[in-house]
Amino acid sequence: MRPYILAETNWKTVKETKYEVAVLPWGATEAHNYHMPYATDNYQVDFVAEHAAAYAWEKNAKVIILPCIPFGVNTGQLDISLCMNLNPSTQLAILKDTADVLVRAGIKKFVILNGHGGNHFKQMIRELSFHFPTLFCCNVNWFQVIKQEPYFSDLGDHAGEMETSAMLHIRPDLVKPLSEAGDGAAKKYRIKGFQEGWATSQRAWTKVTKDTGVGNPAEATEDKGKRYLKATIDKLGDFFVEMSNTPADDMYQ
Ligand SMILES: [Zn+2]
C-alpha cells in the first residue's frame, strides 16, 4: 500500500497527509504495431509515474499519483479499429473537473504526465490557469525527459525501438516475439516544410504506415529499456522533489 498512489491508499492516510503535488498520468489506447498491446502508453506512463514518485517520496516530496486517464487523442487513427479517441475538448473538460477537485483538496501544484504523442496540453494549461488562478499547472512528456539518441539506434516515434524496449522491461509478458512485429516503415510528407518540422499537421496514420508502427523495433532489448527508464525516473523524481519544495506562488528567481 503505497501512500503516494491514490488508487492504493485510503482516507485515513489522505486525511493526514498534506500533499503538495498531484500528478495525472495520461496515456492512450491504440494499436502499437503487431507485437505490443493497445495499452502500451498507459503501462509506460504509469510505470514512470509510480517509480518517480517512489524516488521523490524517499526524499520527503509530498506527491500523489492519480489514476491514469487511459484514452488519448487519436483523431489521426479513426480508421484503425478500436483506437479509443478522446477529443481535445473532452480532455479539457476532464482537466477542469480534476483541477476543481485538487483546489478543494488544497493542492496548489498539478503535473499532467503525458505518455502519448497525440496529446497536447499546452493551450489547455493556459485555459486552466484562467479558471483556477491558484493552481500551478504544467505538462511533462515522459518520453522527452531524457534524450533517446544515446540509448536507441532507431528513433521512430511510435511502437519502435524505444517503446518496445520499455515494454520488454515493464510488461514482457504482453510483448509478442519481435519476429512477429512489422518493420515500422513510415512515409514522409512530400512538402518540405513538414519534413523540416517547422510546418505541422496531423498525420493520416494508415496512409503513413502499414503496421501502425513508426520506427523499427528490431533492435529493441530489455536492457536498453531498463537503462532508459531508470535515467528518466531519476530525473523526473528530482523534478517532483523540486515541485514539492517550491511554493506555487514563488516559482521565479
Ligand atoms: Zn505508444
Coordinates of N, CA and C and ligand atoms in Angstrom, one line a residue:
M1 N 0.9 -1.2 0.0 CA 0.0 0.0 0.0 C 0.9 1.3 0.0
R2 N 1.0 1.8 -1.2 CA 1.9 3.0 -1.3 C 1.1 4.3 -1.1
P3 N 1.6 5.1 -0.1 CA 0.8 6.3 0.2 C 0.8 7.4 -0.9
Y4 N 1.6 7.2 -1.8 CA 1.7 8.2 -2.9 C 0.9 7.7 -4.2
I5 N 0.3 6.6 -4.1 CA -0.6 6.1 -5.2 C -2.1 6.2 -4.7
L6 N -2.8 7.2 -5.3 CA -4.2 7.4 -4.8 C -5.0 6.1 -4.9
A7 N -4.9 5.4 -5.9 CA -5.7 4.2 -6.1 C -5.4 3.1 -5.0
E8 N -4.3 3.2 -4.4 CA -3.9 2.2 -3.4 C -4.1 2.7 -1.9
T9 N -4.1 4.0 -1.8 CA -4.1 4.5 -0.4 C -5.6 4.6 0.1
N10 N -5.7 5.2 1.3 CA -7.0 5.2 1.9 C -7.3 6.6 2.6
W11 N -8.5 6.8 3.0 CA -9.0 8.0 3.6 C -8.2 8.4 4.8
K12 N -7.8 7.4 5.6 CA -7.0 7.7 6.8 C -5.7 8.4 6.4
T13 N -5.0 7.8 5.4 CA -3.7 8.4 5.0 C -3.9 9.7 4.3
V14 N -4.9 9.8 3.5 CA -5.2 11.1 2.7 C -5.5 12.2 3.7
K15 N -6.3 11.9 4.7 CA -6.7 12.9 5.7 C -5.5 13.5 6.4
E16 N -4.5 12.6 6.7 CA -3.4 13.0 7.5 C -2.2 13.6 6.7
T17 N -2.3 13.5 5.4 CA -1.1 13.9 4.5 C -1.4 15.2 3.8
K18 N -0.4 16.1 3.9 CA -0.5 17.4 3.2 C 0.2 17.2 1.8
Y19 N -0.5 16.8 0.8 CA 0.1 16.6 -0.5 C 0.3 17.9 -1.1
E20 N 1.5 18.1 -1.7 CA 1.9 19.3 -2.4 C 1.7 19.3 -3.9
V21 N 1.9 18.1 -4.5 CA 1.8 18.0 -6.0 C 0.9 16.8 -6.3
A22 N 0.0 17.1 -7.2 CA -0.8 16.0 -7.8 C -0.3 15.7 -9.2
V23 N -0.1 14.4 -9.6 CA 0.3 14.0 -10.9 C -0.7 13.2 -11.6
L24 N -1.1 13.6 -12.8 CA -2.1 12.9 -13.5 C -1.5 12.2 -14.7
P25 N -1.2 10.9 -14.7 CA -0.7 10.2 -15.9 C -1.8 10.2 -16.9
W26 N -1.4 10.4 -18.2 CA -2.4 10.4 -19.3 C -1.8 9.7 -20.5
G27 N -2.5 8.6 -20.8 CA -2.0 7.7 -21.9 C -2.9 7.7 -23.1
A28 N -3.1 6.5 -23.7 CA -3.9 6.3 -24.9 C -4.2 4.8 -25.0
T29 N -5.2 4.5 -25.7 CA -5.5 3.1 -26.0 C -5.5 2.9 -27.6
E30 N -4.5 2.4 -28.1 CA -4.3 2.4 -29.6 C -3.4 1.3 -30.1
A31 N -3.5 1.0 -31.4 CA -2.7 -0.1 -31.9 C -1.2 0.3 -31.8
H32 N -0.3 -0.6 -31.5 CA 1.1 -0.5 -31.4 C 1.8 -1.5 -32.2
N33 N 1.8 -1.4 -33.5 CA 2.4 -2.4 -34.4 C 1.7 -3.7 -34.1
Y34 N 2.2 -4.8 -34.6 CA 1.6 -6.1 -34.4 C 1.9 -6.8 -33.1
H35 N 3.0 -6.3 -32.4 CA 3.6 -7.0 -31.3 C 3.3 -6.5 -29.9
M36 N 2.7 -5.3 -29.8 CA 2.6 -4.7 -28.5 C 1.1 -4.4 -28.2
P37 N 0.8 -4.3 -26.9 CA -0.6 -4.1 -26.5 C -1.2 -2.7 -26.8
Y38 N -2.5 -2.6 -26.9 CA -3.1 -1.3 -27.1 C -2.9 -0.4 -25.9
A39 N -2.7 -0.9 -24.7 CA -2.5 0.0 -23.6 C -1.0 0.3 -23.3
T40 N -0.2 0.1 -24.3 CA 1.3 0.4 -24.1 C 1.5 1.7 -23.5
D41 N 0.9 2.8 -24.0 CA 1.2 4.1 -23.4 C 0.8 4.2 -21.9
N42 N -0.3 3.5 -21.6 CA -0.7 3.5 -20.2 C 0.2 2.8 -19.2
Y43 N 0.6 1.6 -19.7 CA 1.6 0.9 -18.9 C 2.9 1.7 -18.6
Q44 N 3.3 2.3 -19.7 CA 4.6 3.1 -19.6 C 4.5 4.3 -18.7
V45 N 3.4 5.1 -18.9 CA 3.3 6.3 -18.2 C 3.0 6.0 -16.7
D46 N 2.3 5.0 -16.4 CA 2.0 4.6 -15.0 C 3.3 4.1 -14.3
F47 N 4.1 3.3 -15.1 CA 5.4 2.8 -14.5 C 6.3 4.0 -14.2
V48 N 6.5 4.9 -15.1 CA 7.4 6.0 -14.9 C 6.8 6.9 -13.7
A49 N 5.5 7.1 -13.7 CA 4.9 8.0 -12.6 C 5.2 7.3 -11.2
E50 N 4.8 6.0 -11.1 CA 4.9 5.4 -9.8 C 6.4 5.3 -9.3
H51 N 7.3 5.0 -10.2 CA 8.7 4.9 -9.8 C 9.3 6.2 -9.4
A52 N 8.9 7.2 -10.2 CA 9.5 8.6 -9.9 C 8.9 9.1 -8.6
A53 N 7.6 8.8 -8.3 CA 7.0 9.2 -7.1 C 7.7 8.4 -5.9
A54 N 8.0 7.2 -6.1 CA 8.7 6.4 -5.0 C 10.0 7.1 -4.7
Y55 N 10.7 7.4 -5.7 CA 12.0 8.1 -5.6 C 11.9 9.4 -4.9
A56 N 10.9 10.2 -5.3 CA 10.6 11.5 -4.7 C 10.2 11.4 -3.2
W57 N 9.3 10.4 -2.9 CA 8.8 10.2 -1.6 C 9.9 9.9 -0.6
E58 N 10.9 9.2 -1.1 CA 12.1 8.9 -0.2 C 12.8 10.2 0.2
K59 N 12.7 11.2 -0.7 CA 13.3 12.5 -0.4 C 12.3 13.5 0.2
N60 N 11.3 12.9 0.8 CA 10.3 13.7 1.5 C 9.4 14.6 0.6
A61 N 9.3 14.3 -0.7 CA 8.4 15.1 -1.5 C 7.0 14.5 -1.3
K62 N 6.0 15.5 -1.2 CA 4.7 15.0 -1.0 C 3.9 15.1 -2.3
V63 N 4.0 14.0 -3.0 CA 3.4 13.9 -4.3 C 2.4 12.7 -4.3
I64 N 1.3 13.0 -5.0 CA 0.2 11.9 -5.1 C 0.0 11.6 -6.6
I65 N 0.0 10.4 -7.0 CA -0.2 9.9 -8.3 C -1.7 9.6 -8.5
L66 N -2.4 10.3 -9.4 CA -3.8 10.0 -9.6 C -3.9 8.8 -10.6
P67 N -5.0 8.1 -10.7 CA -5.2 7.1 -11.7 C -5.0 7.6 -13.1
C68 N -4.4 6.8 -13.9 CA -4.2 7.2 -15.3 C -5.5 7.4 -16.1
I69 N -5.5 8.4 -17.0 CA -6.6 8.5 -17.9 C -6.2 7.7 -19.1
P70 N -7.0 6.6 -19.5 CA -6.4 5.6 -20.4 C -6.7 5.9 -21.9
F71 N -7.5 6.9 -22.2 CA -7.8 7.2 -23.6 C -7.1 8.6 -24.0
G72 N -6.6 8.7 -25.2 CA -6.0 9.9 -25.6 C -6.5 10.4 -27.0
V73 N -5.9 11.5 -27.5 CA -6.4 12.0 -28.8 C -5.8 11.1 -29.9
N74 N -6.7 10.5 -30.6 CA -6.4 9.6 -31.7 C -7.2 9.9 -33.0
T75 N -7.3 11.2 -33.2 CA -8.1 11.7 -34.4 C -7.5 11.3 -35.7
G76 N -6.2 11.0 -35.7 CA -5.5 10.5 -36.9 C -5.6 9.0 -37.2
Q77 N -6.2 8.3 -36.2 CA -6.3 6.9 -36.3 C -7.7 6.3 -36.3
L78 N -8.7 7.2 -36.7 CA -10.1 6.8 -36.5 C -10.4 5.6 -37.4
D79 N -9.6 5.3 -38.4 CA -9.9 4.2 -39.3 C -9.1 2.9 -38.9
I80 N -8.5 3.0 -37.7 CA -7.9 1.8 -37.1 C -8.8 1.3 -36.0
S81 N -9.3 0.1 -36.1 CA -10.3 -0.4 -35.2 C -9.9 -0.3 -33.8
L82 N -10.9 0.3 -33.0 CA -10.8 0.4 -31.5 C -9.6 1.2 -31.0
C83 N -9.1 2.2 -31.8 CA -8.3 3.2 -31.3 C -9.2 4.2 -30.5
M84 N -9.1 4.3 -29.2 CA -10.2 4.9 -28.4 C -10.0 6.4 -28.3
N85 N -10.4 7.1 -29.4 CA -10.2 8.5 -29.4 C -11.0 9.3 -28.4
L86 N -10.3 10.3 -27.8 CA -10.9 11.3 -26.9 C -10.6 12.6 -27.5
N87 N -11.6 13.4 -27.8 CA -11.3 14.7 -28.5 C -10.6 15.7 -27.5
P88 N -9.8 16.7 -28.0 CA -9.2 17.6 -27.1 C -10.2 18.4 -26.2
S89 N -11.4 18.7 -26.7 CA -12.3 19.4 -25.9 C -12.8 18.6 -24.7
T90 N -12.9 17.2 -24.9 CA -13.2 16.3 -23.8 C -12.1 16.3 -22.8
Q91 N -10.9 16.3 -23.3 CA -9.7 16.4 -22.4 C -9.8 17.6 -21.5
L92 N -10.1 18.7 -22.1 CA -10.2 20.0 -21.3 C -11.3 19.9 -20.2
A93 N -12.4 19.2 -20.6 CA -13.5 19.1 -19.6 C -13.0 18.2 -18.4
I94 N -12.3 17.1 -18.7 CA -11.7 16.3 -17.7 C -10.7 17.0 -16.8
L95 N -9.9 17.8 -17.5 CA -8.9 18.6 -16.7 C -9.5 19.6 -15.8
K96 N -10.6 20.3 -16.3 CA -11.3 21.3 -15.4 C -11.9 20.6 -14.2
D97 N -12.5 19.5 -14.4 CA -13.1 18.8 -13.2 C -12.0 18.3 -12.3
T98 N -10.9 17.8 -12.8 CA -9.8 17.3 -12.0 C -9.2 18.5 -11.2
A99 N -9.0 19.6 -11.9 CA -8.4 20.8 -11.2 C -9.3 21.2 -10.1
D100 N -10.6 21.2 -10.3 CA -11.6 21.6 -9.3 C -11.4 20.8 -8.0
V101 N -11.3 19.5 -8.2 CA -11.1 18.6 -7.0 C -9.8 18.9 -6.3
L102 N -8.7 19.1 -7.1 CA -7.4 19.4 -6.5 C -7.5 20.7 -5.7
V103 N -8.1 21.7 -6.2 CA -8.2 23.0 -5.5 C -8.9 22.8 -4.2
R104 N -10.0 22.1 -4.2 CA -10.8 21.8 -3.0 C -10.0 21.0 -2.0
A105 N -9.0 20.2 -2.5 CA -8.2 19.4 -1.6 C -7.0 20.2 -1.0
G106 N -6.9 21.5 -1.5 CA -5.8 22.3 -1.0 C -4.5 22.1 -1.7
I107 N -4.6 21.4 -2.8 CA -3.3 21.2 -3.6 C -3.1 22.3 -4.6
K108 N -1.9 22.8 -4.6 CA -1.6 24.0 -5.4 C -0.7 23.7 -6.7
K109 N -0.2 22.5 -6.8 CA 0.6 22.2 -8.0 C 0.1 20.9 -8.7
F110 N 0.0 21.0 -10.0 CA -0.6 19.9 -10.8 C 0.3 19.6 -12.0
V111 N 0.7 18.4 -12.1 CA 1.5 17.9 -13.2 C 0.7 17.0 -14.1
I112 N 0.6 17.3 -15.3 CA 0.0 16.3 -16.3 C 1.2 15.6 -16.9
L113 N 1.2 14.3 -16.6 CA 2.4 13.5 -17.1 C 1.9 12.7 -18.3
N114 N 2.3 13.2 -19.5 CA 1.8 12.6 -20.7 C 2.6 11.5 -21.3
G115 N 1.9 10.5 -21.8 CA 2.6 9.3 -22.4 C 2.2 9.0 -23.8
H116 N 1.6 10.0 -24.5 CA 1.1 9.8 -25.9 C 1.3 11.0 -26.7
G117 N 1.9 10.7 -27.9 CA 2.3 11.8 -28.8 C 1.2 12.7 -29.3
G118 N 0.0 12.1 -29.3 CA -1.2 12.9 -29.9 C -1.8 13.8 -28.8
N119 N -1.4 13.7 -27.6 CA -1.9 14.5 -26.5 C -1.1 15.8 -26.4
H120 N -1.8 17.0 -26.5 CA -1.0 18.3 -26.3 C -1.8 19.1 -25.3
F121 N -1.2 19.4 -24.2 CA -1.9 20.1 -23.1 C -1.5 21.6 -22.9
K122 N -0.6 22.1 -23.8 CA -0.1 23.4 -23.5 C -1.2 24.5 -23.5
Q123 N -2.1 24.5 -24.5 CA -3.1 25.5 -24.5 C -4.2 25.3 -23.4
M124 N -4.4 24.0 -23.1 CA -5.3 23.7 -22.0 C -4.8 24.2 -20.7
I125 N -3.5 24.1 -20.5 CA -2.9 24.7 -19.2 C -3.2 26.2 -19.1
R126 N -3.1 26.8 -20.3 CA -3.4 28.3 -20.3 C -4.9 28.5 -19.8
E127 N -5.8 27.7 -20.4 CA -7.2 27.9 -20.0 C -7.4 27.5 -18.6
L128 N -6.7 26.4 -18.1 CA -6.9 26.0 -16.7 C -6.5 27.2 -15.8
S129 N -5.4 27.9 -16.2 CA -4.9 29.0 -15.3 C -5.9 30.1 -15.3
F130 N -6.7 30.2 -16.3 CA -7.8 31.3 -16.4 C -8.8 30.9 -15.3
H131 N -9.2 29.6 -15.3 CA -10.3 29.2 -14.4 C -9.8 29.0 -12.9
F132 N -8.5 28.5 -12.8 CA -8.0 28.2 -11.5 C -6.7 28.9 -11.2
P133 N -6.8 30.2 -10.9 CA -5.5 31.0 -10.8 C -4.6 30.6 -9.7
T134 N -5.1 29.9 -8.7 CA -4.2 29.5 -7.5 C -3.5 28.2 -7.8
L135 N -3.9 27.5 -8.9 CA -3.3 26.2 -9.2 C -2.2 26.3 -10.2
F136 N -1.0 25.9 -9.9 CA 0.1 25.9 -10.9 C 0.0 24.6 -11.7
C137 N -0.2 24.7 -13.0 CA -0.4 23.6 -13.8 C 0.8 23.5 -14.8
C138 N 1.2 22.3 -15.1 CA 2.3 22.1 -16.0 C 2.2 20.7 -16.7
N139 N 2.9 20.5 -17.8 CA 2.9 19.3 -18.6 C 4.3 18.7 -18.7
V140 N 4.5 17.4 -18.6 CA 5.7 16.7 -18.8 C 5.4 15.6 -19.8
N141 N 6.1 15.5 -20.9 CA 6.1 14.3 -21.8 C 7.2 13.4 -21.3
W142 N 6.8 12.2 -20.7 CA 7.8 11.4 -20.1 C 8.9 11.0 -21.1
F143 N 8.5 10.8 -22.3 CA 9.5 10.3 -23.3 C 10.4 11.3 -23.8
Q144 N 10.3 12.6 -23.3 CA 11.2 13.6 -23.6 C 12.1 14.1 -22.5
V145 N 11.9 13.4 -21.3 CA 12.7 13.8 -20.1 C 14.2 13.5 -20.4
I146 N 14.5 12.4 -21.0 CA 15.9 12.0 -21.3 C 16.0 11.9 -22.9
K147 N 17.0 12.4 -23.5 CA 17.2 12.3 -24.9 C 17.3 10.8 -25.3
Q148 N 16.7 10.4 -26.4 CA 16.7 9.0 -26.7 C 17.9 8.6 -27.5
E149 N 18.6 9.6 -28.1 CA 19.7 9.2 -29.1 C 20.8 8.3 -28.5
P150 N 21.2 8.6 -27.3 CA 22.3 7.7 -26.8 C 21.9 6.3 -26.5
Y151 N 20.6 6.1 -26.3 CA 20.1 4.8 -25.9 C 19.6 3.9 -27.0
F152 N 19.2 4.5 -28.1 CA 18.5 3.7 -29.2 C 19.1 4.1 -30.5
S153 N 19.1 3.1 -31.4 CA 19.7 3.3 -32.8 C 18.6 3.8 -33.7
D154 N 17.4 3.4 -33.5 CA 16.3 3.8 -34.4 C 15.4 4.7 -33.7
L155 N 15.1 6.0 -34.1 CA 14.4 6.9 -33.3 C 13.0 7.2 -33.9
G156 N 12.3 6.2 -34.3 CA 10.9 6.3 -34.7 C 10.1 6.7 -33.5
D157 N 8.9 7.2 -33.7 CA 8.1 7.8 -32.6 C 6.9 7.0 -32.2
H158 N 6.7 5.8 -32.7 CA 5.5 5.0 -32.3 C 5.8 3.5 -32.4
A159 N 5.8 2.9 -31.3 CA 5.9 1.4 -31.2 C 7.2 0.9 -31.8
G160 N 8.2 1.8 -31.8 CA 9.5 1.4 -32.3 C 10.5 0.9 -31.3
E161 N 11.8 1.2 -31.5 CA 12.8 0.6 -30.6 C 12.7 1.1 -29.1
M162 N 12.4 2.3 -28.9 CA 12.3 2.8 -27.5 C 11.1 2.2 -26.8
E163 N 9.9 2.3 -27.4 CA 8.7 1.8 -26.7 C 8.8 0.3 -26.5
T164 N 9.3 -0.4 -27.5 CA 9.4 -1.9 -27.4 C 10.4 -2.2 -26.3
S165 N 11.5 -1.5 -26.2 CA 12.5 -1.8 -25.2 C 11.9 -1.5 -23.8
A166 N 11.1 -0.4 -23.7 CA 10.5 -0.1 -22.4 C 9.5 -1.2 -22.0
M167 N 8.7 -1.6 -23.0 CA 7.7 -2.7 -22.6 C 8.4 -4.0 -22.3
L168 N 9.5 -4.3 -22.9 CA 10.2 -5.5 -22.6 C 10.7 -5.5 -21.2
H169 N 10.9 -4.3 -20.6 CA 11.2 -4.2 -19.2 C 10.0 -4.1 -18.3
I170 N 8.9 -3.4 -18.7 CA 7.8 -3.2 -17.9 C 6.8 -4.4 -17.9
R171 N 6.4 -4.9 -19.1 CA 5.5 -6.0 -19.2 C 5.9 -6.9 -20.3
P172 N 7.0 -7.6 -20.2 CA 7.4 -8.5 -21.2 C 6.4 -9.6 -21.6
D173 N 5.5 -9.9 -20.7 CA 4.5 -10.9 -20.9 C 3.5 -10.5 -22.0
L174 N 3.5 -9.2 -22.3 CA 2.5 -8.6 -23.2 C 3.1 -8.3 -24.6
V175 N 4.4 -8.6 -24.7 CA 5.1 -8.3 -26.0 C 5.3 -9.6 -26.8
K176 N 4.8 -9.6 -28.0 CA 5.0 -10.8 -28.8 C 6.4 -10.8 -29.4
P177 N 6.9 -12.0 -29.8 CA 8.2 -12.1 -30.3 C 8.5 -11.1 -31.4
L178 N 9.7 -10.5 -31.5 CA 9.9 -9.4 -32.4 C 9.8 -9.9 -33.9
S179 N 10.0 -11.2 -34.1 CA 9.8 -11.8 -35.4 C 8.4 -11.6 -35.9
E180 N 7.5 -11.3 -35.1 CA 6.1 -11.1 -35.5 C 5.7 -9.6 -35.7
A181 N 6.7 -8.7 -35.4 CA 6.5 -7.3 -35.5 C 6.7 -6.8 -36.9
G182 N 5.9 -5.8 -37.4 CA 6.2 -5.2 -38.7 C 7.5 -4.3 -38.5
D183 N 8.0 -3.8 -39.7 CA 9.3 -3.1 -39.6 C 9.1 -1.6 -39.3
G184 N 7.8 -1.2 -39.1 CA 7.5 0.2 -38.7 C 8.0 1.3 -39.7
A185 N 8.1 0.8 -41.0 CA 8.5 1.8 -42.1 C 7.4 2.8 -42.2
A186 N 7.8 4.1 -42.3 CA 6.8 5.2 -42.4 C 7.1 6.1 -43.5
K187 N 6.1 6.5 -44.3 CA 6.2 7.5 -45.3 C 6.4 8.9 -44.7
K188 N 7.1 9.8 -45.5 CA 7.2 11.2 -45.1 C 6.4 12.1 -45.9
Y189 N 6.1 13.3 -45.5 CA 5.3 14.2 -46.2 C 6.1 14.6 -47.5
R190 N 5.4 14.9 -48.6 CA 6.0 15.4 -49.8 C 6.6 16.8 -49.7
I191 N 5.9 17.6 -48.8 CA 6.1 19.0 -48.7 C 7.3 19.3 -47.7
K192 N 8.3 20.1 -48.2 CA 9.5 20.3 -47.4 C 9.3 20.8 -46.0
G193 N 8.4 21.8 -45.9 CA 8.1 22.4 -44.6 C 7.8 21.4 -43.5
F194 N 7.0 20.4 -43.9 CA 6.6 19.4 -42.9 C 7.8 18.4 -42.6
Q195 N 8.6 18.1 -43.7 CA 9.8 17.3 -43.5 C 10.7 18.0 -42.5
E196 N 10.9 19.3 -42.6 CA 11.8 20.0 -41.8 C 11.2 20.3 -40.4
G197 N 9.9 20.1 -40.2 CA 9.3 20.2 -38.9 C 8.8 21.6 -38.5
W198 N 9.0 22.6 -39.4 CA 8.5 23.9 -39.0 C 7.1 24.2 -39.4
A199 N 6.6 23.3 -40.3 CA 5.2 23.3 -40.6 C 4.6 22.0 -40.0
T200 N 3.5 22.0 -39.4 CA 3.0 20.8 -38.7 C 1.5 20.6 -39.1
S201 N 1.2 19.4 -39.1 CA -0.2 19.0 -39.3 C -0.4 17.7 -38.6
Q202 N -1.5 17.0 -38.8 CA -1.8 15.7 -38.2 C -1.5 14.6 -39.3
R203 N -0.8 13.6 -38.9 CA -0.6 12.5 -39.9 C -1.8 11.6 -40.0
A204 N -2.1 11.3 -41.3 CA -3.2 10.3 -41.5 C -2.5 8.9 -41.4
W205 N -2.7 8.3 -40.3 CA -1.8 7.2 -39.8 C -1.8 6.1 -40.8
T206 N -3.0 5.6 -41.4 CA -3.0 4.5 -42.2 C -2.4 4.8 -43.6
K207 N -2.2 6.1 -43.9 CA -1.5 6.4 -45.2 C 0.0 6.5 -45.0
V208 N 0.4 6.5 -43.8 CA 1.9 6.7 -43.4 C 2.5 5.3 -43.2
T209 N 1.8 4.4 -42.5 CA 2.4 3.2 -42.1 C 1.4 2.0 -42.3
K210 N 2.0 0.8 -42.6 CA 1.2 -0.4 -42.9 C 0.8 -1.1 -41.6
D211 N 1.8 -1.1 -40.6 CA 1.6 -2.0 -39.5 C 1.2 -1.2 -38.2
T212 N 0.9 0.1 -38.4 CA 0.6 1.1 -37.3 C 1.9 1.6 -36.6
G213 N 3.0 1.0 -36.8 CA 4.3 1.5 -36.2 C 4.9 2.5 -37.0
V214 N 5.6 3.4 -36.3 CA 6.5 4.4 -36.9 C 7.9 4.3 -36.2
G215 N 8.8 3.6 -36.8 CA 10.1 3.2 -36.2 C 10.2 1.7 -36.1
N216 N 11.4 1.3 -36.4 CA 11.7 -0.2 -36.4 C 12.0 -0.7 -35.0
P217 N 11.3 -1.7 -34.5 CA 11.5 -2.2 -33.2 C 12.6 -3.3 -33.2
A218 N 13.2 -3.6 -34.3 CA 14.1 -4.8 -34.4 C 15.2 -4.9 -33.4
E219 N 15.8 -3.7 -33.1 CA 17.0 -3.7 -32.2 C 16.6 -3.5 -30.7
A220 N 15.3 -3.6 -30.4 CA 14.9 -3.4 -29.0 C 15.4 -4.5 -28.1
T221 N 15.8 -4.1 -26.9 CA 16.2 -5.1 -25.9 C 15.7 -4.6 -24.5
E222 N 15.5 -5.6 -23.6 CA 15.0 -5.2 -22.3 C 16.0 -4.3 -21.6
D223 N 17.3 -4.6 -21.8 CA 18.4 -3.8 -21.1 C 18.3 -2.3 -21.5
K224 N 18.1 -2.1 -22.8 CA 18.0 -0.7 -23.3 C 16.8 0.0 -22.6
G225 N 15.7 -0.7 -22.5 CA 14.5 -0.2 -21.9 C 14.8 0.1 -20.4
K226 N 15.4 -0.8 -19.7 CA 15.7 -0.7 -18.3 C 16.6 0.6 -18.0
R227 N 17.6 0.7 -18.8 CA 18.6 1.9 -18.6 C 17.9 3.2 -18.9
Y228 N 17.1 3.2 -20.0 CA 16.5 4.5 -20.4 C 15.4 4.9 -19.3
L229 N 14.6 3.9 -18.9 CA 13.6 4.2 -17.9 C 14.2 4.6 -16.6
K230 N 15.3 4.0 -16.2 CA 16.0 4.4 -14.9 C 16.4 5.8 -14.9
A231 N 17.1 6.2 -16.0 CA 17.5 7.6 -16.2 C 16.3 8.6 -16.2
T232 N 15.2 8.2 -16.8 CA 14.0 9.0 -16.9 C 13.4 9.2 -15.5
I233 N 13.3 8.1 -14.8 CA 12.7 8.0 -13.4 C 13.5 8.9 -12.4
D234 N 14.8 8.8 -12.5 CA 15.6 9.6 -11.5 C 15.5 11.1 -11.8
K235 N 15.5 11.4 -13.1 CA 15.4 12.9 -13.4 C 14.0 13.4 -13.1
L236 N 13.0 12.6 -13.4 CA 11.6 13.0 -13.1 C 11.4 13.0 -11.6
G237 N 12.0 12.1 -10.9 CA 11.9 12.1 -9.4 C 12.4 13.4 -8.8
D238 N 13.6 13.8 -9.4 CA 14.2 15.1 -8.9 C 13.2 16.3 -9.2
F239 N 12.6 16.2 -10.3 CA 11.6 17.3 -10.7 C 10.5 17.3 -9.7
F240 N 10.0 16.1 -9.3 CA 8.9 16.0 -8.3 C 9.3 16.6 -7.0
V241 N 10.6 16.4 -6.6 CA 11.1 16.9 -5.4 C 11.1 18.4 -5.4
E242 N 11.6 19.0 -6.5 CA 11.7 20.4 -6.7 C 10.3 21.0 -6.7
M243 N 9.4 20.4 -7.4 CA 8.0 20.8 -7.4 C 7.4 20.8 -6.0
S244 N 7.7 19.8 -5.3 CA 7.1 19.7 -3.9 C 7.6 20.8 -3.0
N245 N 8.9 21.1 -3.2 CA 9.6 22.1 -2.3 C 9.4 23.6 -2.7
T246 N 8.9 23.8 -3.9 CA 8.8 25.2 -4.4 C 7.3 25.6 -4.3
P247 N 7.1 26.7 -3.5 CA 5.7 27.2 -3.4 C 5.1 27.6 -4.8
A248 N 3.8 27.4 -4.9 CA 3.2 27.7 -6.2 C 3.2 29.1 -6.6
D249 N 3.3 30.0 -5.6 CA 3.3 31.4 -5.8 C 4.7 32.0 -5.8
D250 N 5.7 31.2 -5.8 CA 7.1 31.6 -5.7 C 8.0 30.8 -6.7
M251 N 7.6 30.8 -8.0 CA 8.3 29.9 -8.9 C 9.5 30.5 -9.6
Y252 N 9.7 31.8 -9.4 CA 10.8 32.5 -10.1 C 11.9 33.0 -9.2
Q253 N 13.1 33.1 -9.8 CA 14.2 33.6 -9.0 C 14.9 34.7 -9.8
Ligands
ZN1 ZN 2.9 4.5 -27.6

